[in-house]
Coordinates of C-alpha atoms and ligand atoms in Angstrom, one line a residue:
M1131 CA 113.1 -20.6 90.7
L1132 CA 115.0 -19.2 93.6
P1133 CA 111.8 -17.9 95.5
Q1134 CA 110.0 -21.2 95.0
N1135 CA 112.9 -23.3 96.2
K1136 CA 113.6 -21.1 99.1
K1137 CA 110.0 -21.4 100.2
T1138 CA 109.6 -25.0 99.6
W1139 CA 113.0 -26.5 100.9
A1140 CA 113.3 -24.0 103.9
H1141 CA 117.0 -24.6 103.6
P1142 CA 120.0 -22.5 102.3
L1143 CA 120.1 -23.4 98.7
D1144 CA 123.7 -23.2 98.5
Q1145 CA 124.0 -26.1 100.9
M1146 CA 121.9 -28.4 98.6
N1147 CA 123.1 -30.5 95.8
K1148 CA 121.3 -30.5 92.4
D1149 CA 121.0 -34.4 91.9
W1150 CA 117.3 -34.3 92.8
I1151 CA 116.5 -32.2 89.8
A1152 CA 116.7 -34.7 87.0
E1153 CA 114.0 -37.0 88.4
R1154 CA 111.7 -34.4 89.7
V1155 CA 111.8 -31.2 87.6
S1156 CA 110.3 -31.3 84.2
I1157 CA 113.0 -30.8 81.4
V1158 CA 112.1 -28.0 79.2
D1159 CA 111.5 -29.0 75.6
L1160 CA 112.7 -25.8 73.7
K1161 CA 111.3 -26.7 70.4
R1162 CA 107.9 -27.3 71.9
I1163 CA 108.0 -24.0 73.6
I1164 CA 109.0 -22.2 70.3
K1165 CA 106.3 -24.0 68.4
N1166 CA 103.7 -22.9 71.1
I1167 CA 104.9 -19.3 71.0
I1168 CA 104.8 -19.3 67.2
F1169 CA 101.3 -20.8 67.1
K1170 CA 100.2 -18.7 70.1
Q1171 CA 98.9 -21.9 71.9
D1172 CA 98.6 -22.6 75.4
D1173 CA 100.2 -25.9 76.6
V1174 CA 99.5 -27.0 80.0
S1175 CA 99.8 -30.8 80.0
W1176 CA 103.5 -31.4 80.0
G1177 CA 105.9 -33.0 82.5
P1178 CA 106.0 -36.5 83.8
N1179 CA 103.1 -36.1 86.1
N1180 CA 100.6 -34.4 83.8
Q1181 CA 98.4 -37.5 84.3
F1182 CA 98.1 -39.6 87.4
K1183 CA 95.8 -42.1 89.2
F1184 CA 94.0 -41.6 92.4
P1185 CA 91.6 -43.8 94.4
L1186 CA 88.0 -43.0 93.7
Y1187 CA 87.4 -44.0 97.6
G1188 CA 89.4 -43.7 100.8
G1189 CA 91.7 -40.8 99.9
T1190 CA 95.3 -41.5 99.5
G1191 CA 94.9 -44.3 102.2
G1192 CA 92.8 -46.0 99.7
L1193 CA 95.8 -46.9 97.6
F1194 CA 97.4 -48.7 100.6
N1195 CA 94.2 -50.3 101.9
K1196 CA 94.3 -52.6 98.7
F1197 CA 97.5 -54.2 100.1
M1198 CA 95.7 -55.1 103.3
P1199 CA 94.3 -58.5 102.2
Y1200 CA 97.9 -59.9 101.4
V1201 CA 99.5 -58.6 104.6
K1202 CA 96.7 -58.4 107.3
D1203 CA 97.6 -61.7 108.9
N1204 CA 101.2 -60.5 109.6
L1205 CA 100.5 -56.9 110.3
Q1206 CA 101.0 -55.2 113.6
L1207 CA 100.1 -51.5 113.9
N1208 CA 100.5 -48.8 116.3
R1209 CA 103.6 -50.2 118.1
K1210 CA 106.6 -47.8 118.2
L1211 CA 110.2 -49.0 117.6
A1212 CA 112.4 -47.9 120.5
G1213 CA 115.7 -49.9 119.8
I1214 CA 117.6 -52.3 117.7
N1215 CA 120.2 -54.6 119.0
L1216 CA 122.6 -55.4 116.4
D1217 CA 124.5 -58.3 118.2
N1218 CA 121.5 -60.5 118.9
K1219 CA 119.2 -59.2 116.2
T1220 CA 116.3 -58.0 118.4
I1221 CA 114.0 -55.0 118.2
K1222 CA 112.4 -53.5 121.1
F1223 CA 109.1 -51.4 121.1
T1224 CA 108.2 -48.6 123.5
D1225 CA 105.7 -51.0 125.2
G1226 CA 108.7 -53.1 126.2
Q1227 CA 107.9 -56.1 124.0
K1228 CA 111.0 -57.7 121.9
M1229 CA 111.0 -59.5 118.7
D1230 CA 113.7 -61.2 116.7
Y1231 CA 114.6 -60.6 113.1
D1232 CA 116.6 -62.2 110.5
I1233 CA 116.3 -59.3 108.0
L1234 CA 114.9 -56.0 108.9
I1235 CA 113.5 -53.7 106.4
N1236 CA 112.9 -50.1 108.0
T1237 CA 110.9 -47.2 106.8
S1238 CA 111.1 -45.1 109.7
P1239 CA 113.3 -41.9 109.4
L1240 CA 117.0 -42.9 109.0
D1241 CA 118.3 -40.1 111.3
I1242 CA 116.3 -41.5 114.1
L1243 CA 117.0 -45.1 113.3
V1244 CA 120.8 -44.6 113.7
N1245 CA 120.2 -43.4 117.2
M1246 CA 118.2 -46.4 118.1
L1247 CA 121.1 -48.8 117.2
S1248 CA 122.9 -50.7 119.9
P1249 CA 125.9 -50.8 120.3
K1250 CA 126.2 -47.1 119.4
N1251 CA 128.3 -46.3 116.5
D1252 CA 129.7 -42.8 116.5
K1253 CA 130.7 -42.8 113.0
L1254 CA 127.1 -43.5 111.8
L1255 CA 125.9 -40.8 114.3
D1256 CA 128.4 -38.3 112.9
A1257 CA 127.4 -39.0 109.3
A1258 CA 123.8 -38.6 110.2
G1259 CA 124.4 -35.3 111.9
M1260 CA 126.6 -34.2 109.0
G1261 CA 124.3 -35.1 106.1
L1262 CA 120.8 -36.0 107.0
E1263 CA 118.8 -32.9 107.3
H1264 CA 115.0 -32.6 106.8
N1265 CA 112.5 -29.8 106.9
S1266 CA 109.0 -30.0 108.6
G1267 CA 105.6 -28.9 107.6
H1268 CA 102.2 -27.5 108.6
I1269 CA 99.6 -28.8 106.4
I1270 CA 96.3 -27.0 106.4
G1271 CA 93.2 -28.4 105.0
V1272 CA 90.3 -26.1 104.2
G1273 CA 86.9 -27.2 103.4
I1274 CA 84.5 -24.9 101.5
Q1275 CA 80.8 -25.3 100.8
Q1276 CA 80.8 -24.1 97.3
A1277 CA 81.2 -25.7 93.9
C1278 CA 84.8 -26.1 93.0
P1279 CA 85.9 -22.9 91.1
S1280 CA 88.8 -24.5 89.3
N1281 CA 89.7 -27.9 87.5
K1282 CA 93.4 -27.6 88.7
C1283 CA 95.0 -30.1 90.8
W1284 CA 98.0 -28.4 92.3
M1285 CA 99.6 -25.2 92.1
Y1286 CA 103.0 -23.5 93.4
F1287 CA 103.2 -20.2 95.1
P1288 CA 106.6 -18.5 95.2
Q1289 CA 105.2 -15.4 96.3
G1290 CA 105.8 -13.8 99.7
D1291 CA 102.2 -12.9 100.4
S1292 CA 101.3 -16.6 101.3
P1293 CA 102.9 -18.9 103.8
F1294 CA 102.3 -22.0 101.7
Y1295 CA 104.5 -23.1 98.8
R1296 CA 101.9 -25.5 97.1
T1297 CA 98.1 -25.7 97.3
T1298 CA 96.1 -28.7 96.1
Y1299 CA 92.4 -28.9 95.1
F1300 CA 92.1 -32.1 96.7
S1301 CA 88.5 -32.6 95.9
N1302 CA 89.6 -32.6 92.2
Y1303 CA 91.4 -35.8 92.9
S1304 CA 88.1 -37.6 93.7
P1305 CA 84.6 -36.2 94.4
N1306 CA 84.5 -38.6 97.4
N1307 CA 87.3 -36.6 99.1
V1308 CA 84.4 -34.1 100.0
P1309 CA 80.8 -34.6 101.3
K1310 CA 78.3 -34.9 98.5
G1311 CA 76.9 -31.6 97.1
K1312 CA 78.4 -28.4 96.6
Y1313 CA 81.7 -28.6 98.5
Y1314 CA 85.5 -28.4 97.7
S1315 CA 88.7 -28.7 99.6
L1316 CA 92.2 -27.2 99.5
M1317 CA 95.4 -28.6 101.0
C1318 CA 97.9 -25.8 101.7
E1319 CA 101.6 -26.9 102.5
T1320 CA 103.9 -24.7 104.5
S1321 CA 107.4 -25.8 105.3
F1322 CA 109.6 -24.7 108.2
S1323 CA 113.0 -25.6 109.5
P1324 CA 115.6 -23.9 112.0
Y1325 CA 116.4 -21.8 108.9
K1326 CA 112.9 -20.7 108.3
Q1327 CA 110.5 -20.2 111.2
V1328 CA 106.8 -19.9 110.7
D1329 CA 104.3 -17.9 112.7
K1330 CA 102.2 -20.1 115.1
N1331 CA 98.9 -18.8 113.7
I1332 CA 99.4 -20.8 110.6
T1333 CA 95.7 -21.5 109.8
E1334 CA 94.8 -17.7 109.8
L1335 CA 98.1 -16.9 107.8
T1336 CA 97.0 -19.6 105.3
L1337 CA 93.5 -18.3 104.9
Q1338 CA 94.9 -14.8 104.3
G1339 CA 97.4 -16.3 101.9
L1340 CA 94.4 -17.9 99.9
E1341 CA 92.9 -14.5 99.9
N1342 CA 96.0 -12.7 98.8
S1343 CA 96.6 -15.3 96.0
K1344 CA 92.9 -14.8 94.9
L1345 CA 92.0 -18.4 95.5
I1346 CA 89.2 -17.2 97.8
S1347 CA 87.6 -13.9 98.5
N1348 CA 86.9 -12.4 101.9
T1349 CA 83.3 -13.2 101.7
D1350 CA 84.0 -16.8 100.6
R1351 CA 85.3 -17.1 104.2
N1352 CA 81.7 -17.4 105.3
D1353 CA 81.4 -20.6 103.4
I1354 CA 84.5 -22.3 105.0
V1355 CA 82.9 -25.1 106.9
S1356 CA 86.1 -26.9 108.2
T1357 CA 89.7 -26.3 108.8
Y1358 CA 92.3 -28.9 109.7
Q1359 CA 95.9 -28.8 110.8
L1360 CA 98.5 -31.6 110.5
D1361 CA 102.0 -30.8 111.7
V1362 CA 104.7 -33.2 110.0
E1363 CA 108.2 -33.4 111.6
H1364 CA 109.7 -35.0 108.6
L1365 CA 108.5 -33.4 105.4
Y1366 CA 111.3 -33.4 103.0
P1367 CA 114.6 -35.3 103.1
I1368 CA 116.9 -32.4 102.0
P1369 CA 119.3 -33.4 99.3
T1370 CA 122.3 -31.7 101.2
L1371 CA 125.8 -31.4 99.7
K1372 CA 127.0 -34.2 102.2
R1373 CA 124.0 -36.4 102.0
N1374 CA 125.3 -39.0 99.7
D1375 CA 128.5 -39.0 101.9
A1376 CA 126.4 -39.8 104.8
L1377 CA 124.5 -42.6 103.0
R1378 CA 127.6 -44.2 101.9
I1379 CA 128.5 -44.6 105.5
I1380 CA 125.2 -45.5 107.0
Q1381 CA 123.7 -47.8 104.5
P1382 CA 126.4 -50.4 103.9
Y1383 CA 126.9 -50.7 107.7
L1384 CA 123.2 -51.5 108.1
K1385 CA 123.2 -53.9 105.2
K1386 CA 126.2 -55.7 106.9
H1387 CA 123.7 -56.3 109.8
D1388 CA 120.8 -57.4 107.7
I1389 CA 119.0 -54.1 108.0
Y1390 CA 117.5 -52.4 104.7
S1391 CA 116.3 -48.8 105.2
R1392 CA 114.3 -47.7 102.4
G1393 CA 111.3 -45.4 101.5
R1394 CA 111.0 -41.6 101.7
F1395 CA 112.9 -41.0 105.0
G1396 CA 114.2 -44.6 105.4
G1397 CA 116.2 -44.2 102.1
W1398 CA 116.6 -40.6 102.4
L1399 CA 116.7 -39.9 98.6
Y1400 CA 114.2 -37.0 97.9
E1401 CA 114.6 -37.6 94.2
V1402 CA 113.0 -41.2 94.6
G1403 CA 111.0 -40.5 97.6
N1404 CA 107.5 -40.1 96.4
M1405 CA 104.7 -42.7 97.0
D1406 CA 105.3 -44.6 93.7
H1407 CA 109.1 -44.7 94.4
S1408 CA 108.6 -45.7 97.9
V1409 CA 106.4 -48.7 96.9
M1410 CA 108.9 -49.8 94.3
Q1411 CA 111.6 -49.5 96.8
G1412 CA 109.9 -52.0 98.9
V1413 CA 109.2 -54.3 96.0
E1414 CA 112.8 -54.2 94.7
T1415 CA 114.3 -54.6 98.3
V1416 CA 112.2 -57.8 98.7
D1417 CA 113.3 -59.0 95.3
Y1418 CA 116.9 -58.2 96.1
I1419 CA 116.7 -60.1 99.4
L1420 CA 115.0 -63.1 97.7
S1421 CA 116.7 -63.4 94.5
G1422 CA 119.7 -61.0 94.5
K1423 CA 118.1 -58.8 91.7
A1424 CA 119.7 -55.4 91.9
E1425 CA 117.6 -52.5 93.0
T1426 CA 117.1 -49.8 90.4
T1427 CA 114.9 -47.2 92.3
W1428 CA 117.0 -46.8 95.5
K1429 CA 120.8 -46.5 94.8
I1430 CA 123.7 -44.3 95.5
D1431 CA 126.8 -44.3 93.5
Ligands
FAD2488 C1 101.5 -33.2 102.9 C2 102.2 -34.3 101.9 C3 101.8 -34.4 100.7 C4 102.4 -35.5 99.9 N1 101.9 -35.5 98.6 C5 102.4 -36.5 97.8 C6 101.9 -36.7 96.5 O1 101.0 -36.0 96.0 N2 102.4 -37.7 95.7 C7 103.4 -38.6 96.3 O2 103.8 -39.6 95.5 N3 103.8 -38.5 97.5 C8 103.3 -37.3 98.3 N4 103.8 -37.2 99.5 C9 104.8 -38.0 100.1 C10 104.4 -39.4 100.4 O3 103.6 -39.4 101.6 C11 105.6 -40.3 100.9 O4 106.4 -40.5 99.5 C12 105.3 -41.8 101.3 O5 104.4 -41.7 102.3 C13 106.5 -42.4 101.6 O6 106.2 -43.8 102.0 P1 107.2 -44.5 103.1 O7 106.5 -45.6 103.4 O8 108.6 -44.4 102.8 O9 107.1 -43.6 104.5 P2 105.8 -43.2 105.4 O10 104.6 -43.2 104.6 O11 106.3 -42.0 106.1 O12 105.8 -44.4 106.3 C14 106.8 -44.5 107.4 C15 106.1 -45.2 108.6 O13 106.9 -45.4 109.6 C16 106.3 -45.3 110.9 N5 107.3 -44.9 111.9 C17 108.2 -43.9 112.0 N6 108.9 -44.2 113.2 C18 108.4 -45.3 113.7 C19 108.8 -46.0 114.9 N7 109.8 -45.6 115.7 N8 108.2 -47.2 115.1 C20 107.3 -47.7 114.4 N9 106.9 -47.1 113.2 C21 107.4 -45.9 112.9 C22 105.5 -44.0 110.5 O14 104.4 -43.9 111.4 C23 105.0 -44.3 109.0 O15 103.7 -44.9 109.2 C24 103.5 -36.3 100.4 C25 103.5 -36.2 101.8 C26 103.1 -35.2 102.6 C27 103.4 -35.2 104.0

């Protein structure tokens, strides 16, 4: 597991806690393994996410577009939060506009949020500096004009001959993720951080890594019809040893000021930071605010 974890987290493993494992790594069923060995049978569909749903249309965004009819009248997009005044409960956007709030639910990264608070709070800033660390990522999409050679969804790559720790056949999630006809697509994720630098030429490194991993051959390169690069500053909230201590300082302070920070980087709990978790965090936060019902997805002891 060490090579895979080093490659994925881009963070010194001895500075991470193991609390995230229970929720995110499939627990080995020893009896099942022994049975499979005795009966010499392959057993690929195990673990909590061996089945999942994905929108037929609209890619990942298709999930969230379904929320649109319910929220569209109260939705303002493409405005960037620049500051929060805790004393008079106003927020300010980068375009200079201000807005009041009674209760604020935040999903922007918590490390940035604490820097936007006014008055400044050194204890919070120190806590964030001490315990909130993240890695970043280069996401490379590759479109290939061929029938998809595999029925797999995603695969992990601990080896050193590819930059990516994971590659996904995104076209296997829905045929509508690629044009009609013989096309398939790959999404290759490479992490980086101050602890792990990545060469700038990441697209070429990724294509070479795909060859080295035998996902494509050199001649398949002739059929590559598109590549796409997305750089993500906040990729994984690292479960560092001091993360929970930091959250125990930051979150109660925010709550005292009627701010609830939830979601992947708002709540900063990797183990409950996937899409399904993040949506449930929103649902439960609103339930808590409206009826006092305790949240179960986002919580720190
Ligand atoms: C490459 C990749 C692959 C992934 N694959 C999966 C997967 O297969 N399954 C899965 O469940 N999850 C996956 N995830 C994780 C998934 O994207 C997150 O769990 C989910 O998006 C978290 O939702 P969220 O609302 O908490 O945060 P986000 O979706 O990050 O939303 C936060 C929002 O805050 C906005 N924001 C930030 N700062 C400001 C500001 N100052 N002012 C205004 N707005 C601001 C951002 O623009 C963003 O829209 C993946 C993520 C990546 C990057």
